[in-house]
GROMACS .gro file of C-alpha atoms in nm:
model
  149
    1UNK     CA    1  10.782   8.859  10.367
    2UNK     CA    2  10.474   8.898  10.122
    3UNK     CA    3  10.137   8.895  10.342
    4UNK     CA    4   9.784   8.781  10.203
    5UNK     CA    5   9.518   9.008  10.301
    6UNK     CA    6   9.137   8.916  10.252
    7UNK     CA    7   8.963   9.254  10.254
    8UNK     CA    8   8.602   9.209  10.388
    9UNK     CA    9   8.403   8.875  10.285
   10UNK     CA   10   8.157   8.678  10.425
   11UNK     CA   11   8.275   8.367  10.665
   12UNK     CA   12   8.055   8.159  10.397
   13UNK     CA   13   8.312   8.317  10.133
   14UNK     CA   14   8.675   8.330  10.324
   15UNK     CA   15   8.800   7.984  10.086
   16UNK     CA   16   8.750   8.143   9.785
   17UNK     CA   17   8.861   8.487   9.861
   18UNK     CA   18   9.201   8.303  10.019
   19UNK     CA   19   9.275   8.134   9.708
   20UNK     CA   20   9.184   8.415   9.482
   21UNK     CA   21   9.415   8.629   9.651
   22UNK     CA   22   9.727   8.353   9.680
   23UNK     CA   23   9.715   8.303   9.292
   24UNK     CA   24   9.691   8.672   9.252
   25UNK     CA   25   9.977   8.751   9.475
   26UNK     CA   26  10.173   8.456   9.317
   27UNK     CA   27  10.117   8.463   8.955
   28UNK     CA   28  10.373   8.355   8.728
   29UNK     CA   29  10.653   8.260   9.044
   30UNK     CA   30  10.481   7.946   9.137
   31UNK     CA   31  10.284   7.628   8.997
   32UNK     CA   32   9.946   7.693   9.013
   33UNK     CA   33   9.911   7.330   9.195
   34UNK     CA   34  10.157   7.479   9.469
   35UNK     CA   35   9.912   7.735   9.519
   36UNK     CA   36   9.595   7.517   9.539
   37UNK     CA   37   9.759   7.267   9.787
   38UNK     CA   38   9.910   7.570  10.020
   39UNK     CA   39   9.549   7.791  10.016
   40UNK     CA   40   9.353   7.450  10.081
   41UNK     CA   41   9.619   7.415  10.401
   42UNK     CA   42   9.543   7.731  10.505
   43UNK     CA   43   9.187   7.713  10.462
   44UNK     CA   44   9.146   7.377  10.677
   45UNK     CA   45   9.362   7.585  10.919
   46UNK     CA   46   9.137   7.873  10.903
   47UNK     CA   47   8.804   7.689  10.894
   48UNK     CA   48   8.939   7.522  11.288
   49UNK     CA   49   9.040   7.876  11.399
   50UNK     CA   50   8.681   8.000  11.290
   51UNK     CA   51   8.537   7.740  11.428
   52UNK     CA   52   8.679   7.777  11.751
   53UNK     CA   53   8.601   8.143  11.777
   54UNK     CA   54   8.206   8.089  11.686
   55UNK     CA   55   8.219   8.245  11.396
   56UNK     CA   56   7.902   8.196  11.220
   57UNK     CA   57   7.845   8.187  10.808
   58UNK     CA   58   7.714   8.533  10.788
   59UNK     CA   59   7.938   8.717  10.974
   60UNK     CA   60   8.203   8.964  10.774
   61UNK     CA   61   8.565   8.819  10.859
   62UNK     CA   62   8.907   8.991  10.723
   63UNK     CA   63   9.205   8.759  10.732
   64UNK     CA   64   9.536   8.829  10.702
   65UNK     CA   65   9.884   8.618  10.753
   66UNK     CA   66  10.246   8.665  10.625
   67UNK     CA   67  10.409   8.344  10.420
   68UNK     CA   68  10.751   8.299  10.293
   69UNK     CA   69  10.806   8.116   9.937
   70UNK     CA   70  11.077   7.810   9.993
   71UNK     CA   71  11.224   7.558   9.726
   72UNK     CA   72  10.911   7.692   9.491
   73UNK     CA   73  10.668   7.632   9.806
   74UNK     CA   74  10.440   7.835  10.044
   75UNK     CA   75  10.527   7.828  10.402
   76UNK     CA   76  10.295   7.987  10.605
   77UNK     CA   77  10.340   8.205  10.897
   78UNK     CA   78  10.087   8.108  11.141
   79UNK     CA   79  10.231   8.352  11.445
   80UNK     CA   80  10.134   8.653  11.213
   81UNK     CA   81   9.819   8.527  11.143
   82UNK     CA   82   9.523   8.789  11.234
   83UNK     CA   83   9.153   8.736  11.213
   84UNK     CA   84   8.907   9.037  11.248
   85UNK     CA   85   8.554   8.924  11.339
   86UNK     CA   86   8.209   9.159  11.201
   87UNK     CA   87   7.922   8.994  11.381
   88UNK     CA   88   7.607   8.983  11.222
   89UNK     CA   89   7.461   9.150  11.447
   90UNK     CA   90   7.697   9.434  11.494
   91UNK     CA   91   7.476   9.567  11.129
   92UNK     CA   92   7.601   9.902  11.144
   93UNK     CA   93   7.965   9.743  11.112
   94UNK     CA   94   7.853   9.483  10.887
   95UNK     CA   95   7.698   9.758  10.658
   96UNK     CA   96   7.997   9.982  10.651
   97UNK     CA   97   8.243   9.672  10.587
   98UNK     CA   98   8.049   9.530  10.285
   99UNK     CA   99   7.987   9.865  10.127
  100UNK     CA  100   8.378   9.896  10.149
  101UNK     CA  101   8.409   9.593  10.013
  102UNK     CA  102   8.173   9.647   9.745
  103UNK     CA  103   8.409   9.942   9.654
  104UNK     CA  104   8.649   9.749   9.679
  105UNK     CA  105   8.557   9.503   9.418
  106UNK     CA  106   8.445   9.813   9.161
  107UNK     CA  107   8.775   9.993   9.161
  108UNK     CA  108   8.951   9.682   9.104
  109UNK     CA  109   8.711   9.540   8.830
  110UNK     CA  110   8.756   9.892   8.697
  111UNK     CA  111   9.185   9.918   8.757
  112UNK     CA  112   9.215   9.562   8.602
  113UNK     CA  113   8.942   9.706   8.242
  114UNK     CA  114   9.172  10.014   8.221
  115UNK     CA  115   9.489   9.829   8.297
  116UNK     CA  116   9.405   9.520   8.000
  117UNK     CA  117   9.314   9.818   7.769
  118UNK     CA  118   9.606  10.004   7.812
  119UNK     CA  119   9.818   9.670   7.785
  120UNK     CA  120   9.623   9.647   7.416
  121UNK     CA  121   9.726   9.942   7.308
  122UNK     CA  122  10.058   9.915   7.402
  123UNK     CA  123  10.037   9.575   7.205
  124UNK     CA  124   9.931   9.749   6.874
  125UNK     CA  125  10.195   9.991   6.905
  126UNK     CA  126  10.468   9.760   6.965
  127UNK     CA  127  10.355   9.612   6.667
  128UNK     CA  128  10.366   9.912   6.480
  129UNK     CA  129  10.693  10.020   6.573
  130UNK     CA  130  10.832   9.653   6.513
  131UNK     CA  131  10.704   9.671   6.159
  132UNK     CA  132  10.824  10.030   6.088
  133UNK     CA  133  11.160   9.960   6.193
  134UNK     CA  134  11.147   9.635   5.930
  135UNK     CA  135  11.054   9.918   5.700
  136UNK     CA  136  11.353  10.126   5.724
  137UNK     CA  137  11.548   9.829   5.722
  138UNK     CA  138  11.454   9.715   5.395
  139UNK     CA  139  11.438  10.091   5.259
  140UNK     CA  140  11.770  10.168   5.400
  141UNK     CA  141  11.941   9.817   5.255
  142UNK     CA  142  11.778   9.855   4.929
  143UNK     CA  143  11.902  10.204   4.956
  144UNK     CA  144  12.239  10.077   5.000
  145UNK     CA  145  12.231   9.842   4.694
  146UNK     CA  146  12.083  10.093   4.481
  147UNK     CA  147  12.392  10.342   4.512
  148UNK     CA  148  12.624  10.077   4.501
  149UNK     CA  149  12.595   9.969   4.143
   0.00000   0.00000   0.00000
């Protein structure tokens, strides 16, 4: 069962995060309007939950729930759903959580810059390869013509 997993955000922030992670976790095996319809469920879901448990827009929230993929849709599993709660006013916490975020979001920028270079280059030298095999093909057939006359 795949599992969405929020890291460390702001309560002000949880919406966005959700559905950045959903397409990320998702791309290319579902419609992207699949995902928009099943992270906007969740988030009404989430916003009542919040709601309920006084968080506050400031506070640092981590969210995480399991969700099973059915006929090309999202079904979520609310019974694994788990909601950790930074209070502003815990600031030590707070600190420490949004520094780990912050490092967080700097590896991955990082990961994802390294990862599209290295995807370039392997680009180019598919390229390369592709063309010097059509190379040898046309040496090697006009190789082939040239000995047999």
């Amino acid at each position: 069962m795949p599992r969405l997993s929020t890291g460390f955000v702001r309560a002000s922030g949880y919406a966005n995060k959700v559905r950045k992670v959903l397409f990320a976790l998702t791309r290319g095996k579902l419609n992207p309007e699949e995902v928009v319809r099943a992270s906007a469920q969740l988030n009404q879901y989430l916003f009542d939950k919040l709601q309920e448990m006084g968080v506050k827009k400031e506070d640092v929230v981590r969210i995480s729930i399991g969700f099973d993929i059915k006929n090309e849709e999202i079904e979520w599993n609310y019974d694994t759903l788990r909601i950790e709660v930074y209070k502003k006013e815990e600031e030590e916490k707070l600190a420490e959580a949004m520094r780990e975020v912050e490092e967080s979001e700097k590896a991955l920028e990082i990961a994802i810059d390294e990862l599209s270079k290295l995807s370039e280059k392997l680009r180019e030298l598919s390229n390369e390869i592709a063309q010097t095999v059509e190379r040898l093909k046309r040496e090697h057939t006009s190789l082939k013509l040239e000995f047999e006359k």
